[in-house]
mmCIF file of C-alpha atoms in Angstrom:
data_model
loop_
_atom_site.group_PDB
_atom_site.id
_atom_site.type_symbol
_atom_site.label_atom_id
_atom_site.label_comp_id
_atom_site.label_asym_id
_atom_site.label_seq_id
_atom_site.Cartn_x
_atom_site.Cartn_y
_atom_site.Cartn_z
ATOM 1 C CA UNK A 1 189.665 181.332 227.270
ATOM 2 C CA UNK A 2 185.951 182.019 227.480
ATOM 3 C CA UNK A 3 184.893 180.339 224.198
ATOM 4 C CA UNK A 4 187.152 177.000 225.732
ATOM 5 C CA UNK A 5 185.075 177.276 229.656
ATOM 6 C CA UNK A 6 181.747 177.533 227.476
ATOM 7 C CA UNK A 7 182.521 174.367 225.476
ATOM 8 C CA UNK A 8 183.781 172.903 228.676
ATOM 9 C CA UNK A 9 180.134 173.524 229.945
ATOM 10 C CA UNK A 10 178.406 172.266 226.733
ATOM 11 C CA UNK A 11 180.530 169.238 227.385
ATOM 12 C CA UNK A 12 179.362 169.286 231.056
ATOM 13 C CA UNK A 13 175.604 169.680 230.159
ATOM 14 C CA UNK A 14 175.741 166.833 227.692
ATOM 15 C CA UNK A 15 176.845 164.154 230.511
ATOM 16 C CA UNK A 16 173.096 165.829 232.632
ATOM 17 C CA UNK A 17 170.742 165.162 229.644
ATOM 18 C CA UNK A 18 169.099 161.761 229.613
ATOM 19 C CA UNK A 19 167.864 160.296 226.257
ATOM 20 C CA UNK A 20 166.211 157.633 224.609
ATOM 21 C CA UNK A 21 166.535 156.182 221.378
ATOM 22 C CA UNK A 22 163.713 154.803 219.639
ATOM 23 C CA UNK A 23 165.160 150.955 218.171
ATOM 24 C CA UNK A 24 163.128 149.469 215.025
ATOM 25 C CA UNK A 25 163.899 145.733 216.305
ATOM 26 C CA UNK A 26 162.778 143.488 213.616
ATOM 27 C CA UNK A 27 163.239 143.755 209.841
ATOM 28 C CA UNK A 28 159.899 144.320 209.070
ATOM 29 C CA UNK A 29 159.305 147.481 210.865
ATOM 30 C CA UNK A 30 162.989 148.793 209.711
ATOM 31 C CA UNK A 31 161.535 148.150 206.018
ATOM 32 C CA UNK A 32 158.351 149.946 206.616
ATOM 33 C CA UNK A 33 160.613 153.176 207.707
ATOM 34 C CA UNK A 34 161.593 153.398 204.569
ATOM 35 C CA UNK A 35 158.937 154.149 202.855
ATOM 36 C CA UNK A 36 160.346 158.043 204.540
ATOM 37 C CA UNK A 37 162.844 159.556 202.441
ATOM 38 C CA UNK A 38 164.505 161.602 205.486
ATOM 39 C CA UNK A 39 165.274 157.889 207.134
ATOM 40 C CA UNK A 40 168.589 157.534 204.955
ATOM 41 C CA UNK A 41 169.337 154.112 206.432
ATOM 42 C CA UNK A 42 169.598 151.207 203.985
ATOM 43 C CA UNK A 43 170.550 147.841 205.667
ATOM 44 C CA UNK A 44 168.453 146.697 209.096
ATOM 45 C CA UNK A 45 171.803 145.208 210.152
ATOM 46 C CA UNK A 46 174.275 147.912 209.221
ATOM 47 C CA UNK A 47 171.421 150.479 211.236
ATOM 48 C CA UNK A 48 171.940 148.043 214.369
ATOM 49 C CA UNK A 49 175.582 148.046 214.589
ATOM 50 C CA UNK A 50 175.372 152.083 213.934
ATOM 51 C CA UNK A 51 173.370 152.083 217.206
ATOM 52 C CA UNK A 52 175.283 149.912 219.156
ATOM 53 C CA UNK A 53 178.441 152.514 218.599
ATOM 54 C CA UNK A 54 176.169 155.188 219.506
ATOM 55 C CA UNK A 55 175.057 153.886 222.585
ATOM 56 C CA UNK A 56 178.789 152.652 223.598
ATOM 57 C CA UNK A 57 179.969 156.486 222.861
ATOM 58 C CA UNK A 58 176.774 158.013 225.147
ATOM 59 C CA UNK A 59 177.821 155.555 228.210
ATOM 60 C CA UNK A 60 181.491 156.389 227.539
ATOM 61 C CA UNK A 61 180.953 159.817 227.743
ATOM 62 C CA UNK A 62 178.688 159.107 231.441
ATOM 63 C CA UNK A 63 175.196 160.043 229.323
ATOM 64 C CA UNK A 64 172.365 158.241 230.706
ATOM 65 C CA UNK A 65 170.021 156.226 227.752
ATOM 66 C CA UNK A 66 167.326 154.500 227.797
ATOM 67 C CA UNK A 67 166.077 152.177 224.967
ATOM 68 C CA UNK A 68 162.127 152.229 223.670
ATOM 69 C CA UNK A 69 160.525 150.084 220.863
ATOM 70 C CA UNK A 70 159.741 152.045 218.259
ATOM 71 C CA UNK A 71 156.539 150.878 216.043
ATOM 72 C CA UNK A 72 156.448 152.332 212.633
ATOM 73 C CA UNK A 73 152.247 152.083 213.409
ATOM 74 C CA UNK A 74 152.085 153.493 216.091
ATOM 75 C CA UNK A 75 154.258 156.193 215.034
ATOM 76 C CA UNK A 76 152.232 156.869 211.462
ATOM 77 C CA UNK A 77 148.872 157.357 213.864
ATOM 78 C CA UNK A 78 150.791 159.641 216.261
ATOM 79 C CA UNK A 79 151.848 162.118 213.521
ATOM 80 C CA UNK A 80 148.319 161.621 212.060
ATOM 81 C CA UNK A 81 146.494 162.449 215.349
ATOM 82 C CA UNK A 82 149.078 165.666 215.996
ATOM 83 C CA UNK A 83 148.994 166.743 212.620
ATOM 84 C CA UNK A 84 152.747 166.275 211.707
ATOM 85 C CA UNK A 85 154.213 165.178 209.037
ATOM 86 C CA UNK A 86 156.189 161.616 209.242
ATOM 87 C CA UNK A 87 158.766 162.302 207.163
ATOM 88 C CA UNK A 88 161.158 164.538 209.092
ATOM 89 C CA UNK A 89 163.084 163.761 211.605
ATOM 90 C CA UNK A 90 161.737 166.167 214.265
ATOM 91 C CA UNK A 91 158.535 164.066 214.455
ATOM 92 C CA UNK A 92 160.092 160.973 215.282
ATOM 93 C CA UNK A 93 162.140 162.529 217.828
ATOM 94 C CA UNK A 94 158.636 164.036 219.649
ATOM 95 C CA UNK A 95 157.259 160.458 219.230
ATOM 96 C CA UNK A 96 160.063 158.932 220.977
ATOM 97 C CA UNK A 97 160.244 161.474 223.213
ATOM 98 C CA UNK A 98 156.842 159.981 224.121
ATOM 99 C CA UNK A 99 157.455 156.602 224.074
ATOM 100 C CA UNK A 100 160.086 157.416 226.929
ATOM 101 C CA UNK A 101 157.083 157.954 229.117
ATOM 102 C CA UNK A 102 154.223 155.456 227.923
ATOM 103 C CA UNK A 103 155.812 152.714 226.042
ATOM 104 C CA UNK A 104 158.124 149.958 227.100
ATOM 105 C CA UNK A 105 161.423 151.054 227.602
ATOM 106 C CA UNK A 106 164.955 149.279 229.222
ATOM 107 C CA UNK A 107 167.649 151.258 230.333
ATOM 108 C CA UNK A 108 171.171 150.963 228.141
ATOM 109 C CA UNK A 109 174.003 149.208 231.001
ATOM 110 C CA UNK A 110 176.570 148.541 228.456
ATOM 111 C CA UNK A 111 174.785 145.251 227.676
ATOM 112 C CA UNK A 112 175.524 144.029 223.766
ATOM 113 C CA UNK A 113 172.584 144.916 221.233
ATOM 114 C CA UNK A 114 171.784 141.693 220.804
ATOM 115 C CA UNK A 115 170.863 140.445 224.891
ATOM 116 C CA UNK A 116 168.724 144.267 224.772
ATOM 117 C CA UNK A 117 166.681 143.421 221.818
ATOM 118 C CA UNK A 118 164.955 140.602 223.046
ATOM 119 C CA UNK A 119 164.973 141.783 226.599
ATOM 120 C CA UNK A 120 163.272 145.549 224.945
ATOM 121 C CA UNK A 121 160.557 142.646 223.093
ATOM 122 C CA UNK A 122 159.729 141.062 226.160
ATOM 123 C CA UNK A 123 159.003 144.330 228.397
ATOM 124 C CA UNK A 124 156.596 145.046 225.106
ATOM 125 C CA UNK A 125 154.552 141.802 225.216
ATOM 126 C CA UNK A 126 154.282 142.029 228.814
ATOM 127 C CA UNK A 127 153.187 145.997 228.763
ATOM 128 C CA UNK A 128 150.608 144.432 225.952
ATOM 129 C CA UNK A 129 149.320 141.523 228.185
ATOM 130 C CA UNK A 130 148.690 144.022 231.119
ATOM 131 C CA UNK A 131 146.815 146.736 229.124
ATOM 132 C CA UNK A 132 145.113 143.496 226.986
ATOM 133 C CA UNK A 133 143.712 142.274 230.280
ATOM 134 C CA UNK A 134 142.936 145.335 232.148
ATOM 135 C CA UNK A 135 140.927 146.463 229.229
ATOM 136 C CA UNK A 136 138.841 143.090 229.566
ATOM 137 C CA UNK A 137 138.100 143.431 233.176
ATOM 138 C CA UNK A 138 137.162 146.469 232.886
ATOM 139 C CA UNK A 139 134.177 146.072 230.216
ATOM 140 C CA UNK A 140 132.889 143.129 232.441
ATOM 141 C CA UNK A 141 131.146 145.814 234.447
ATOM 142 C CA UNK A 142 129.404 145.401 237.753
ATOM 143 C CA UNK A 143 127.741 141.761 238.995
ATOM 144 C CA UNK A 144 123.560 141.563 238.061
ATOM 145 C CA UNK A 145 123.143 140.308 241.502
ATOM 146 C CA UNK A 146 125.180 142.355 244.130
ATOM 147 C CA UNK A 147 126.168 145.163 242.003
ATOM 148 C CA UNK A 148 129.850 144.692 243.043
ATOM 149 C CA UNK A 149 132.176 145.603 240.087
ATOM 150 C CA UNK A 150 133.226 142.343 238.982
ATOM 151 C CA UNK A 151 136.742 143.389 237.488
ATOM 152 C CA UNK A 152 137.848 145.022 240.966
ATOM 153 C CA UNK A 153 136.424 142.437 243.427
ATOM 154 C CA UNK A 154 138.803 139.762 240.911
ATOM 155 C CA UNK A 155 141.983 141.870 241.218
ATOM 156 C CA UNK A 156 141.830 142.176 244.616
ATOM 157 C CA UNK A 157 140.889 138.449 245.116
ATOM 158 C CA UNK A 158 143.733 137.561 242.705
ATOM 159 C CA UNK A 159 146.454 139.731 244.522
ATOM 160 C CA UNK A 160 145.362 138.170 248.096
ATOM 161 C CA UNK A 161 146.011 134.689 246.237
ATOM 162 C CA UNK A 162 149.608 136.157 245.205
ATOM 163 C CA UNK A 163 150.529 137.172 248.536
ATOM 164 C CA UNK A 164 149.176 133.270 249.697
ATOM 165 C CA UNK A 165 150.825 131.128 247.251
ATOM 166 C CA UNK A 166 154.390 133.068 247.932
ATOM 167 C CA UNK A 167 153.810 133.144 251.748
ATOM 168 C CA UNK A 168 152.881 129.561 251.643
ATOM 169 C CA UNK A 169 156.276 128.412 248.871
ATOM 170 C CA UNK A 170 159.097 126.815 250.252
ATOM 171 C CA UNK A 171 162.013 128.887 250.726
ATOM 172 C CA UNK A 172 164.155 129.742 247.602
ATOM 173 C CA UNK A 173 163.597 131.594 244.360
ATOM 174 C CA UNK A 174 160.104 131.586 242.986
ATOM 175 C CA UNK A 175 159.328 131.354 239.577
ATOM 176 C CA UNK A 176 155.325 131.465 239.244
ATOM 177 C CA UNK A 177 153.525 131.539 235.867
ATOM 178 C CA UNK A 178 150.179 132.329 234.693
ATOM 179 C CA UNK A 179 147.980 131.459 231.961
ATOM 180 C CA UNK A 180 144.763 131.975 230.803
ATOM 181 C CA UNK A 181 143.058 130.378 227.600
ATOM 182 C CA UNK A 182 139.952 131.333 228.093
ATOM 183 C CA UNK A 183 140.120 134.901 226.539
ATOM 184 C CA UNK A 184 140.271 135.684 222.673
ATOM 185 C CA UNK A 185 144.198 135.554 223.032
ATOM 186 C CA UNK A 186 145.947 133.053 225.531
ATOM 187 C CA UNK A 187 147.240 135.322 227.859
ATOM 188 C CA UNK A 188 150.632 134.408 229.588
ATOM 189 C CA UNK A 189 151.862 136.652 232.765
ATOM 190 C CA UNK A 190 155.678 135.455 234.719
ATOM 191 C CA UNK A 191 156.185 136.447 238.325
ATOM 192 C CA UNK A 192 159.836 136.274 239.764
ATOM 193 C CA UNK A 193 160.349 136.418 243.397
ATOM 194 C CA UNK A 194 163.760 136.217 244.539
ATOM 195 C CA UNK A 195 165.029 135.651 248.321
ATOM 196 C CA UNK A 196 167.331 138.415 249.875
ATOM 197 C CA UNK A 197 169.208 137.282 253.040
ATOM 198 C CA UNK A 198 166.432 138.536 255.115
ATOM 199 C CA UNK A 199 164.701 135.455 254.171
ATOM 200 C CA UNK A 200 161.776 137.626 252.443
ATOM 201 C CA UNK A 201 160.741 137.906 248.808
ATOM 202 C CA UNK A 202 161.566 140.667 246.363
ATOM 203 C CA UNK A 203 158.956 141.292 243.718
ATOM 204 C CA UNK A 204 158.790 144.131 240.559
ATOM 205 C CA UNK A 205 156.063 146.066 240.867
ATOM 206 C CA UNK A 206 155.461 146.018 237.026
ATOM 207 C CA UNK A 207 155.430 142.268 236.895
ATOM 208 C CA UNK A 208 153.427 141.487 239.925
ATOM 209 C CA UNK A 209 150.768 144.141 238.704
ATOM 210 C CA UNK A 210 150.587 142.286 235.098
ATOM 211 C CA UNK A 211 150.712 138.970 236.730
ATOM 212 C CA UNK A 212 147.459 139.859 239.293
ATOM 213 C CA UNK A 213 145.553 141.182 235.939
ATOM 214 C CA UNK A 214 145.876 138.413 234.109
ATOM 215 C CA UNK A 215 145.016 135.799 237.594
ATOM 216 C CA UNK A 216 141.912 138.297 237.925
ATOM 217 C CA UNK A 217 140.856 138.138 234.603
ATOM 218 C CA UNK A 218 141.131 133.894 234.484
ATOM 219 C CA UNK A 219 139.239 134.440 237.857
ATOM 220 C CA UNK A 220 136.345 136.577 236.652
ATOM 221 C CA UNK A 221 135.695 134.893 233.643
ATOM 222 C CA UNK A 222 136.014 131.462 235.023
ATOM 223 C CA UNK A 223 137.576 130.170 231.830
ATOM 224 C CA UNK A 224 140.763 127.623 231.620
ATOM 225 C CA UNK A 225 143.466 128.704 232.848
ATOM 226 C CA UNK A 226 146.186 127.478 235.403
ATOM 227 C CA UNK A 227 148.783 128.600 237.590
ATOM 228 C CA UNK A 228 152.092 126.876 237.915
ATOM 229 C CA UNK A 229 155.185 127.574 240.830
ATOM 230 C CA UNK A 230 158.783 126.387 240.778
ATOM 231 C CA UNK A 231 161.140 126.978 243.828
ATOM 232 C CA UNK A 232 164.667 126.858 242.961
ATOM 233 C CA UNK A 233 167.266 126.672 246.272
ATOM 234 C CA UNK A 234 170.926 125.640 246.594
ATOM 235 C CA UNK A 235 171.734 122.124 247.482
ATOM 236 C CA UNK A 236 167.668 121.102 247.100
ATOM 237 C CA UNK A 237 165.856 120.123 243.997
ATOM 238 C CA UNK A 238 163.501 122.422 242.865
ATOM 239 C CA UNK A 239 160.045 121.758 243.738
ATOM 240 C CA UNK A 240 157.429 122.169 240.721
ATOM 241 C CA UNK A 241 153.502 122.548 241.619
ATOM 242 C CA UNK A 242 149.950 124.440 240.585
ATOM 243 C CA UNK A 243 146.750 125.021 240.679
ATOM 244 C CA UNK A 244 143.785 125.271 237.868
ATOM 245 C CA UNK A 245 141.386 127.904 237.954
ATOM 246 C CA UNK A 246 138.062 126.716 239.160
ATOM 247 C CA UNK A 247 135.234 128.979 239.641
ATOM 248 C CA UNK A 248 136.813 132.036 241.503
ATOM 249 C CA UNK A 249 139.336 130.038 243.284
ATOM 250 C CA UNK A 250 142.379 127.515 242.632
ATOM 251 C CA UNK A 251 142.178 123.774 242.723
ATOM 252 C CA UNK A 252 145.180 122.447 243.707
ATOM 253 C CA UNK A 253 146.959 119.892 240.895
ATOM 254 C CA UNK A 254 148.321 116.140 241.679
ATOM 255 C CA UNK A 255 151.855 115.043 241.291
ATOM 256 C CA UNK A 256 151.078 113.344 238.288
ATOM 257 C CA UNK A 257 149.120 115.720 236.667
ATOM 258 C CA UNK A 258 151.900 118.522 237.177
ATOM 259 C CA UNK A 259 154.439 115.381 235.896
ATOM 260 C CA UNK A 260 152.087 115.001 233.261
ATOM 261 C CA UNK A 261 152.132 118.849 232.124
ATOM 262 C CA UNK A 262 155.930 119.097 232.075
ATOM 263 C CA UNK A 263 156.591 116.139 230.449
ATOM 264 C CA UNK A 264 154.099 116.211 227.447
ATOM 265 C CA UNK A 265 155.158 118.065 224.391
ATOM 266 C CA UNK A 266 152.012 120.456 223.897
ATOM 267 C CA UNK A 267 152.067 120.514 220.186
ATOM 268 C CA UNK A 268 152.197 116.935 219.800
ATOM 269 C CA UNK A 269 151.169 114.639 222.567
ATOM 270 C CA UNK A 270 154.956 112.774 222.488
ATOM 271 C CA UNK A 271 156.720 112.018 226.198
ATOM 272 C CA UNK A 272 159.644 113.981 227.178
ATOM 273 C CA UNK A 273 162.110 112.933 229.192
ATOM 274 C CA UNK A 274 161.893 114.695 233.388
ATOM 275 C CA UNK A 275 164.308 116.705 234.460
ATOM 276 C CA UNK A 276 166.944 115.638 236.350
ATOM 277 C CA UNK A 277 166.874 117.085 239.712
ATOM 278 C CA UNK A 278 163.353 118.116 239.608
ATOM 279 C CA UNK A 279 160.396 117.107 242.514
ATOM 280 C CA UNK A 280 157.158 117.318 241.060
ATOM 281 C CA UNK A 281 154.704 117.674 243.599
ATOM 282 C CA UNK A 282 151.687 118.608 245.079
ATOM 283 C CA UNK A 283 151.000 121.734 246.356
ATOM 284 C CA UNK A 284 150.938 123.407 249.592
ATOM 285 C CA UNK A 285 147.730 124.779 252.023
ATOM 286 C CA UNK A 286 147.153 127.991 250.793
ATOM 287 C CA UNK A 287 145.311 128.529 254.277
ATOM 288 C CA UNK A 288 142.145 130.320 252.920
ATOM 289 C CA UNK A 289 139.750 129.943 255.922
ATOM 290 C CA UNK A 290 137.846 132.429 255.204
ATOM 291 C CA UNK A 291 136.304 133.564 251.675
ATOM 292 C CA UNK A 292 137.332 136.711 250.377
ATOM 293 C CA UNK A 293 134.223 139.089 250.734
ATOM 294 C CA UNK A 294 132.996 140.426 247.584
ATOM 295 C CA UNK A 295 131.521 139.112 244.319
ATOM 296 C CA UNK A 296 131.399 135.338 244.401
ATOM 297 C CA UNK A 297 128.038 134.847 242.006
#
């Protein structure tokens, strides 16, 4: 009777522990894992579907799992830098165990393996783009002329023209996006702001920190870049508009330039066809009376 109640408990204490699962997504990075001999697995697909089971039994069973992109890289310089060896299993479970906490990670709902992959890619470009740009505002360093940190006085300027340009949106769902070509990389940041029935906006705080990077860094850098909103609400058409970045501000595009941009294949110059139920338009009054204080050289 006692040895049963302790495996009862074991059971018990299985459903408390949380755990992640470090997925190799692409073929690629599954190939360059087996270069280990104690990673038995032979076929990217057959390794997918054995995952997919394992997560379906964990949720079954009420355990908690959460999903991190594992980067055969990454994970060679980790063992490197801790002085373990890469080849046993124990070392990829401490690396994941890390990547639970600093890399991108999605939380297993029951979803099917294939809808989680490309959701798990997307959380790592956009963790990329965030640290990509923050590291470039940082190394501008402070102004010649006022001494003002230049990276700083841009994020806060760029979050006050967040909070303007979804005050100022007509009601609905927002769907703002951001990108800068002035960098090394073009850097692309999404912003989705959805109405509750309070009639206010509901923003992630991962996104909308990403998003304001990437608006500061176009800002401080004054390079090309532009800034494009579309407001989606039932029994309305959606309303498409934006801005270019010019100087440390936004200039506010025509109808027929926005027209222009959605309706222009980018790779090769041919027309496409509008949208059907689609108002291009201009923009609204993003009521900036007064300048932001701060580094405007």
């Amino acid at each position: 009777m006692a040895l049963t109640d302790r495996q009862i408990m074991r059971r018990v204490l299985r459903r408390e522990i949380a755990g992640t699962i470090g997925l190799l997504t692409d073929e690629h990075d599954f190939r360059a894992m087996q270069r280990y001999r104690s990673f038995t697995f032979d076929d990217h697909a057959t390794y997918l579907r054995q995952v997919e089971d394992l997560l379906r039994v964990r949720a079954l069973q009420g355990t908690h799992t959460t999903i991190a992109l594992f980067d055969p890289q990454e994970y060679a310089e980790y063992c490197t830098a801790a002085n373990l060896d890469p080849d046993l299993p124990a070392s990829r479970s401490r690396f994941t165990a890390q990547l639970a906490t600093t890399g991108p990670t999605i939380p297993y709902d029951g979803q099917p393996l294939a809808d989680l992959v490309p959701a798990l890619v997307d959380e790592a470009v956009r963790q990329a783009t965030w640290e990509y740009a923050a590291t470039l505002l940082s190394r501008l360093g402070a102004c010649a002329t006022c001494g003002e940190d230049i990276g700083r006085a841009a994020f806060q300027r760029a979050s006050d023209l967040v909070v303007r340009i979804l005050d100022t949106a007509p009601p609905g769902d927002r769907h703002l996006v951001c990108s800068v070509t002035g960098t090394p990389e073009t850097l692309v940041a999404v912003l989705h702001a959805d109405d509750d029935t309070h009639s206010t906006f509901q923003l992630d705080e991962a996104e909308t920190l990403e998003f304001a990077t990437v608006l500061a860094l176009g800002l401080a850098t004054q390079g090309p870049g532009g800034l494009v909103m579309r407001t989606t609400a039932p029994g309305t058409p959606d309303q498409i508009y934006g801005w270019r970045m010019r100087g440390d501000g936004l200039e506010p595009l025509t109808a027929g330039e926005v027209f222009d941009a959605y309706c222009t294949d980018a790779e090769s110059g041919d027309l496409i066809a509008p949208e059907s139920g689609v108002d291009y338009c201009v923009p609204p009054e993003l009521e900036e009376e007064d300048p932001l204080p701060g580094h405007h050289h």
